[in-house]
Amino acid sequence: MTTTILIAQSYGAADKVLEFHTQELPVLQSGMARIKVKSAGINPIDARRMTGEFRHGSMPQTFGTEFAGEILELSGNSTFFKIGDAVLGSGGGFTHATVIDVPVTNLIHKPESMSWDVAGTLAGVSQTASTILDEIGPIKSLLIHGASGGVGSITIQLAKERGIDVVATASTKNQDYLQKLGAKAVVYGDGLVSRLKNVHPELFDASIDMSGTEEATQASLQTVKEDGFIGTIAGKPVSSPRVQAVWVKRNVNNLKHVVERVADGTFSWEVDQVFRFEEASKAYAYILDGHTRGKNALQF
């Protein structure tokens, strides 16, 4: 069996460096499932790795951390899964490929009512948002910078579920969207601190930055309690030692929690754009333009 993988052998623009590579799959290793990918989410980190802004690993690069698809093969016996099952989860190494091998422990069943495009975009944001709130711990108020993307959208809703008062920043066009999710929405840009204090006069217990801007860092330093948590998931250099990087911890129970709520309509979720796998370069260029609402997906 073969798989076609999206790769880049150098850093650069999407239309210059992305290419498709077809190769034979090895014998399936113990504890793994072989998946025919139906949909895979595209994260900003994928595009930033492509350009070289964020450099991690050797060449050629592969991309993608989440997927939804059908099980083609299982190594050994499994109590919970069988060949033909529709599943979603985190990848074992990459997910922007037609067929992938994934640890069985990364999988959950896809709800029947959920579309492939939605299912393929949830694993990363669900587990990242859950990690953020677990790392912060019990709080009453939270400031989220750049909240209209996928992780922000889920973080708002998980925080509201926990009874946390959320203030979230985004561009002007996404203010109504943030309010629909349950946050007090604030436009970023000049005068941000003043606007934050207008909607939330008290200091925040914590903040999390999803935009990676110096504006977000400075606003948090001025509006979060001295002993409060200030974190970032942007993966960019920060100007203050108070800002702590938060890295996702995979937990299928956290993933299942979010997926069930999206499936039954308790949580809102948007797939901004869906691109065919063959249009990967167009999809990555779109990601770099920013202002995605929710998540973008590759369809196979």
Tab-separated table of C-alpha atoms in Angstrom:
chain	number	residue	atom	x	y	z
A	1	MET	CA	0.000	0.000	0.000
A	2	THR	CA	1.196	3.512	-0.792
A	3	THR	CA	0.584	6.919	0.708
A	4	THR	CA	0.940	10.388	-0.773
A	5	ILE	CA	2.459	12.854	1.697
A	6	LEU	CA	2.660	16.645	1.616
A	7	ILE	CA	6.300	17.644	2.113
A	8	ALA	CA	8.663	20.607	1.818
A	9	GLN	CA	12.375	20.142	1.132
A	10	SER	CA	13.247	23.789	1.811
A	11	TYR	CA	11.734	26.835	3.527
A	12	GLY	CA	9.691	29.308	1.561
A	13	ALA	CA	6.308	30.265	0.145
A	14	ALA	CA	3.622	27.626	-0.290
A	15	ASP	CA	3.611	27.694	-4.090
A	16	LYS	CA	7.404	27.348	-4.134
A	17	VAL	CA	8.180	24.595	-1.624
A	18	LEU	CA	5.155	22.350	-1.064
A	19	GLU	CA	5.098	19.125	-3.073
A	20	PHE	CA	3.517	15.672	-2.977
A	21	HIS	CA	5.610	12.559	-2.397
A	22	THR	CA	4.301	9.022	-2.866
A	23	GLN	CA	5.925	6.134	-1.026
A	24	GLU	CA	5.322	2.566	0.113
A	25	LEU	CA	4.045	2.088	3.638
A	26	PRO	CA	6.054	-0.137	5.995
A	27	VAL	CA	4.653	-3.073	7.947
A	28	LEU	CA	2.244	-1.680	10.528
A	29	GLN	CA	3.916	-1.522	13.936
A	30	SER	CA	2.437	-2.841	17.161
A	31	GLY	CA	-0.108	-0.552	18.822
A	32	MET	CA	-0.787	1.347	15.603
A	33	ALA	CA	-3.772	1.812	13.306
A	34	ARG	CA	-3.528	2.505	9.573
A	35	ILE	CA	-5.954	5.247	8.585
A	36	LYS	CA	-7.388	6.374	5.253
A	37	VAL	CA	-7.542	10.121	5.849
A	38	LYS	CA	-10.805	11.859	4.988
A	39	SER	CA	-10.052	15.291	6.455
A	40	ALA	CA	-7.158	16.982	8.258
A	41	GLY	CA	-7.028	20.309	10.032
A	42	ILE	CA	-4.462	22.942	9.088
A	43	ASN	CA	-2.829	24.803	11.956
A	44	PRO	CA	-0.934	28.099	11.778
A	45	ILE	CA	2.162	26.283	13.033
A	46	ASP	CA	2.130	24.155	9.862
A	47	ALA	CA	2.395	27.238	7.648
A	48	ARG	CA	4.964	28.887	9.932
A	49	ARG	CA	7.138	25.779	9.800
A	50	MET	CA	6.859	25.801	6.011
A	51	THR	CA	8.154	29.375	5.762
A	52	GLY	CA	10.954	28.766	8.259
A	53	GLU	CA	9.612	31.196	10.852
A	54	PHE	CA	9.342	28.242	13.225
A	55	ARG	CA	12.056	25.643	12.616
A	56	HIS	CA	11.619	22.228	14.112
A	57	GLY	CA	12.915	18.936	12.772
A	58	SER	CA	14.904	18.050	9.671
A	59	MET	CA	14.181	18.181	5.952
A	60	PRO	CA	12.065	17.106	4.246
A	61	GLN	CA	9.324	18.500	6.443
A	62	THR	CA	5.955	16.816	6.835
A	63	PHE	CA	2.868	18.545	8.195
A	64	GLY	CA	-0.361	18.138	10.122
A	65	THR	CA	-1.193	17.015	13.654
A	66	GLU	CA	-4.886	16.013	13.471
A	67	PHE	CA	-7.207	14.077	11.214
A	68	ALA	CA	-10.418	12.142	10.726
A	69	GLY	CA	-10.634	8.976	8.672
A	70	GLU	CA	-11.405	5.272	8.418
A	71	ILE	CA	-9.378	2.432	9.894
A	72	LEU	CA	-7.843	0.278	7.169
A	73	GLU	CA	-5.707	-1.965	9.360
A	74	LEU	CA	-5.024	-2.659	13.035
A	75	SER	CA	-1.948	-4.300	14.529
A	76	GLY	CA	-3.104	-6.915	17.023
A	77	ASN	CA	-6.448	-7.088	18.753
A	78	SER	CA	-8.345	-3.999	19.868
A	79	THR	CA	-11.243	-3.901	22.308
A	80	PHE	CA	-12.513	-0.529	21.168
A	81	PHE	CA	-11.837	-0.321	17.421
A	82	LYS	CA	-12.253	-2.445	14.311
A	83	ILE	CA	-11.409	-2.148	10.622
A	84	GLY	CA	-13.826	0.241	8.920
A	85	ASP	CA	-14.471	2.382	11.993
A	86	ALA	CA	-14.747	6.149	11.472
A	87	VAL	CA	-12.309	7.807	13.880
A	88	LEU	CA	-10.572	11.067	14.638
A	89	GLY	CA	-7.583	12.090	16.693
A	90	SER	CA	-3.994	13.256	16.742
A	91	GLY	CA	-1.429	11.966	14.290
A	92	GLY	CA	1.592	9.865	15.052
A	93	GLY	CA	3.924	12.074	13.040
A	94	PHE	CA	2.017	13.842	10.256
A	95	THR	CA	-1.554	13.901	8.957
A	96	HIS	CA	-1.409	15.768	5.655
A	97	ALA	CA	-1.249	12.537	3.703
A	98	THR	CA	-3.672	10.106	2.102
A	99	VAL	CA	-2.864	7.201	4.462
A	100	ILE	CA	-1.211	7.497	7.890
A	101	ASP	CA	-0.170	5.256	10.785
A	102	VAL	CA	-1.401	6.464	14.173
A	103	PRO	CA	-1.146	5.129	17.745
A	104	VAL	CA	-4.455	3.499	18.645
A	105	THR	CA	-4.331	5.386	21.947
A	106	ASN	CA	-4.720	8.670	20.009
A	107	LEU	CA	-8.108	7.695	18.562
A	108	ILE	CA	-11.740	8.250	19.435
A	109	HIS	CA	-14.808	7.294	17.409
A	110	LYS	CA	-16.264	9.954	15.118
A	111	PRO	CA	-19.880	10.778	15.975
A	112	GLU	CA	-22.156	9.662	13.143
A	113	SER	CA	-23.789	13.084	12.959
A	114	MET	CA	-20.474	14.917	12.549
A	115	SER	CA	-19.127	15.742	9.091
A	116	TRP	CA	-15.653	14.629	8.093
A	117	ASP	CA	-14.541	18.253	7.665
A	118	VAL	CA	-15.523	19.143	11.227
A	119	ALA	CA	-14.136	15.919	12.712
A	120	GLY	CA	-10.741	16.432	11.092
A	121	THR	CA	-10.248	19.838	12.683
A	122	LEU	CA	-10.980	19.176	16.351
A	123	ALA	CA	-8.170	17.119	17.893
A	124	GLY	CA	-5.548	19.847	18.123
A	125	VAL	CA	-7.758	22.691	19.324
A	126	SER	CA	-9.661	20.526	21.819
A	127	GLN	CA	-6.579	19.208	23.552
A	128	THR	CA	-4.726	22.532	23.428
A	129	ALA	CA	-7.645	24.460	24.910
A	130	SER	CA	-8.067	21.836	27.616
A	131	THR	CA	-4.341	21.962	28.394
A	132	ILE	CA	-4.472	25.755	28.771
A	133	LEU	CA	-7.252	25.655	31.332
A	134	ASP	CA	-5.753	22.690	33.170
A	135	GLU	CA	-2.372	24.477	33.381
A	136	ILE	CA	-3.960	27.699	34.647
A	137	GLY	CA	-6.052	25.944	37.278
A	138	PRO	CA	-9.117	27.328	39.109
A	139	ILE	CA	-9.757	30.975	38.183
A	140	LYS	CA	-12.673	33.366	37.929
A	141	SER	CA	-11.539	35.582	35.037
A	142	LEU	CA	-9.539	35.018	31.858
A	143	LEU	CA	-8.229	37.312	29.109
A	144	ILE	CA	-7.666	35.681	25.714
A	145	HIS	CA	-5.702	37.507	23.008
A	146	GLY	CA	-6.446	36.603	19.377
A	147	ALA	CA	-9.397	34.451	20.331
A	148	SER	CA	-11.287	33.995	17.063
A	149	GLY	CA	-9.143	31.112	15.828
A	150	GLY	CA	-9.701	27.462	16.572
A	151	VAL	CA	-8.008	27.192	19.959
A	152	GLY	CA	-9.542	30.462	21.129
A	153	SER	CA	-13.020	29.405	20.078
A	154	ILE	CA	-12.867	26.209	22.118
A	155	THR	CA	-11.037	27.817	25.061
A	156	ILE	CA	-13.811	30.395	25.444
A	157	GLN	CA	-16.493	27.732	25.533
A	158	LEU	CA	-14.628	25.409	27.889
A	159	ALA	CA	-13.922	28.362	30.197
A	160	LYS	CA	-17.570	29.430	30.209
A	161	GLU	CA	-18.535	25.837	30.990
A	162	ARG	CA	-16.293	26.102	34.067
A	163	GLY	CA	-17.929	29.355	35.141
A	164	ILE	CA	-15.043	31.609	34.134
A	165	ASP	CA	-15.663	35.222	33.041
A	166	VAL	CA	-13.940	35.579	29.651
A	167	VAL	CA	-12.794	38.714	27.842
A	168	ALA	CA	-11.445	38.039	24.353
A	169	THR	CA	-9.727	40.173	21.719
A	170	ALA	CA	-9.973	39.905	17.947
A	171	SER	CA	-10.375	42.038	14.837
A	172	THR	CA	-13.455	44.186	14.327
A	173	LYS	CA	-15.101	41.645	12.008
A	174	ASN	CA	-14.955	38.905	14.660
A	175	GLN	CA	-16.515	40.792	17.583
A	176	ASP	CA	-19.997	39.339	17.091
A	177	TYR	CA	-18.501	35.865	16.769
A	178	LEU	CA	-16.715	36.123	20.134
A	179	GLN	CA	-19.871	37.382	21.808
A	180	LYS	CA	-21.823	34.453	20.374
A	181	LEU	CA	-19.315	32.109	22.000
A	182	GLY	CA	-19.920	33.764	25.370
A	183	ALA	CA	-16.990	36.176	25.713
A	184	LYS	CA	-16.934	39.927	26.232
A	185	ALA	CA	-15.370	41.007	22.946
A	186	VAL	CA	-12.725	43.731	22.581
A	187	VAL	CA	-11.021	45.001	19.422
A	188	TYR	CA	-7.247	44.831	19.552
A	189	GLY	CA	-5.069	47.756	18.454
A	190	ASP	CA	-4.242	51.196	19.874
A	191	GLY	CA	-5.980	51.836	23.175
A	192	LEU	CA	-6.398	48.118	23.952
A	193	VAL	CA	-5.633	48.391	27.684
A	194	SER	CA	-8.198	51.148	28.144
A	195	ARG	CA	-10.869	49.128	26.344
A	196	LEU	CA	-10.061	46.048	28.435
A	197	LYS	CA	-10.431	48.017	31.657
A	198	ASN	CA	-13.747	49.418	30.467
A	199	VAL	CA	-15.281	45.960	30.092
A	200	HIS	CA	-13.408	44.380	33.039
A	201	PRO	CA	-12.277	46.987	35.612
A	202	GLU	CA	-10.716	44.431	37.965
A	203	LEU	CA	-7.405	42.708	37.236
A	204	PHE	CA	-7.662	39.332	35.485
A	205	ASP	CA	-6.687	36.098	37.202
A	206	ALA	CA	-4.958	34.911	34.024
A	207	SER	CA	-4.375	35.558	30.343
A	208	ILE	CA	-3.403	33.474	27.347
A	209	ASP	CA	-1.967	34.889	24.115
A	210	MET	CA	-2.792	33.176	20.828
A	211	SER	CA	-1.582	35.972	18.553
A	212	GLY	CA	2.074	36.317	19.548
A	213	THR	CA	2.156	40.123	19.479
A	214	GLU	CA	4.014	42.484	21.786
A	215	GLU	CA	0.745	44.371	22.204
A	216	ALA	CA	-0.787	41.255	23.749
A	217	THR	CA	2.168	40.795	26.105
A	218	GLN	CA	2.097	44.387	27.335
A	219	ALA	CA	-1.677	44.394	27.740
A	220	SER	CA	-1.486	41.253	29.865
A	221	LEU	CA	1.280	42.673	32.043
A	222	GLN	CA	-0.918	45.692	32.761
A	223	THR	CA	-4.227	43.898	33.333
A	224	VAL	CA	-3.366	40.564	35.024
A	225	LYS	CA	-2.823	40.222	38.772
A	226	GLU	CA	0.809	40.175	39.956
A	227	ASP	CA	0.482	36.541	40.975
A	228	GLY	CA	-1.711	35.684	37.985
A	229	PHE	CA	-0.852	33.357	35.132
A	230	ILE	CA	0.275	34.853	31.791
A	231	GLY	CA	0.743	32.284	29.051
A	232	THR	CA	1.201	31.976	25.302
A	233	ILE	CA	0.678	29.274	22.695
A	234	ALA	CA	2.028	31.411	19.830
A	235	GLY	CA	5.496	29.858	19.867
A	236	LYS	CA	7.182	33.228	19.389
A	237	PRO	CA	9.903	34.954	21.478
A	238	VAL	CA	8.477	36.897	24.428
A	239	SER	CA	9.757	40.073	26.075
A	240	SER	CA	8.858	39.219	29.667
A	241	PRO	CA	9.853	36.287	31.910
A	242	ARG	CA	6.302	36.343	33.277
A	243	VAL	CA	5.000	34.891	30.015
A	244	GLN	CA	5.008	31.090	30.085
A	245	ALA	CA	4.818	28.896	27.010
A	246	VAL	CA	1.980	26.363	27.046
A	247	TRP	CA	2.397	23.190	24.978
A	248	VAL	CA	-0.408	20.776	24.259
A	249	LYS	CA	-0.739	17.590	26.285
A	250	ARG	CA	-2.638	14.892	24.438
A	251	ASN	CA	-5.581	13.487	26.343
A	252	VAL	CA	-8.303	11.579	24.514
A	253	ASN	CA	-10.749	12.134	27.370
A	254	ASN	CA	-10.410	15.902	26.904
A	255	LEU	CA	-10.804	15.410	23.156
A	256	LYS	CA	-13.924	13.295	23.593
A	257	HIS	CA	-15.411	15.895	25.944
A	258	VAL	CA	-15.186	18.631	23.305
A	259	VAL	CA	-16.178	16.433	20.356
A	260	GLU	CA	-19.354	15.314	22.120
A	261	ARG	CA	-20.325	18.928	22.811
A	262	VAL	CA	-19.693	19.998	19.231
A	263	ALA	CA	-21.682	17.002	17.984
A	264	ASP	CA	-24.729	17.746	20.140
A	265	GLY	CA	-24.623	21.490	19.475
A	266	THR	CA	-23.626	22.542	22.990
A	267	PHE	CA	-20.404	24.066	21.595
A	268	SER	CA	-20.272	26.196	18.462
A	269	TRP	CA	-17.600	25.335	15.913
A	270	GLU	CA	-16.801	26.752	12.486
A	271	VAL	CA	-14.730	25.378	9.649
A	272	ASP	CA	-13.677	28.516	7.820
A	273	GLN	CA	-12.479	27.071	4.500
A	274	VAL	CA	-12.171	23.558	3.090
A	275	PHE	CA	-9.510	22.881	0.473
A	276	ARG	CA	-8.920	19.733	-1.547
A	277	PHE	CA	-5.647	18.003	-0.687
A	278	GLU	CA	-4.431	18.918	-4.177
A	279	GLU	CA	-4.941	22.590	-3.214
A	280	ALA	CA	-2.607	22.414	-0.222
A	281	SER	CA	-0.421	25.311	-1.386
A	282	LYS	CA	-3.504	27.534	-1.670
A	283	ALA	CA	-4.629	26.431	1.795
A	284	TYR	CA	-1.283	27.200	3.424
A	285	ALA	CA	-1.127	30.623	1.779
A	286	TYR	CA	-4.618	31.342	3.111
A	287	ILE	CA	-3.523	30.410	6.642
A	288	LEU	CA	-0.662	32.903	6.486
A	289	ASP	CA	-3.099	35.707	5.630
A	290	GLY	CA	-4.486	35.343	9.173
A	291	HIS	CA	-7.969	36.117	10.545
A	292	THR	CA	-9.216	32.549	10.194
A	293	ARG	CA	-12.438	32.017	12.118
A	294	GLY	CA	-12.369	28.592	13.684
A	295	LYS	CA	-10.280	26.249	11.537
A	296	ASN	CA	-9.391	25.353	7.951
A	297	ALA	CA	-9.312	21.811	6.594
A	298	LEU	CA	-7.841	19.686	3.845
A	299	GLN	CA	-10.325	17.292	2.274
A	300	PHE	CA	-9.223	13.959	0.793
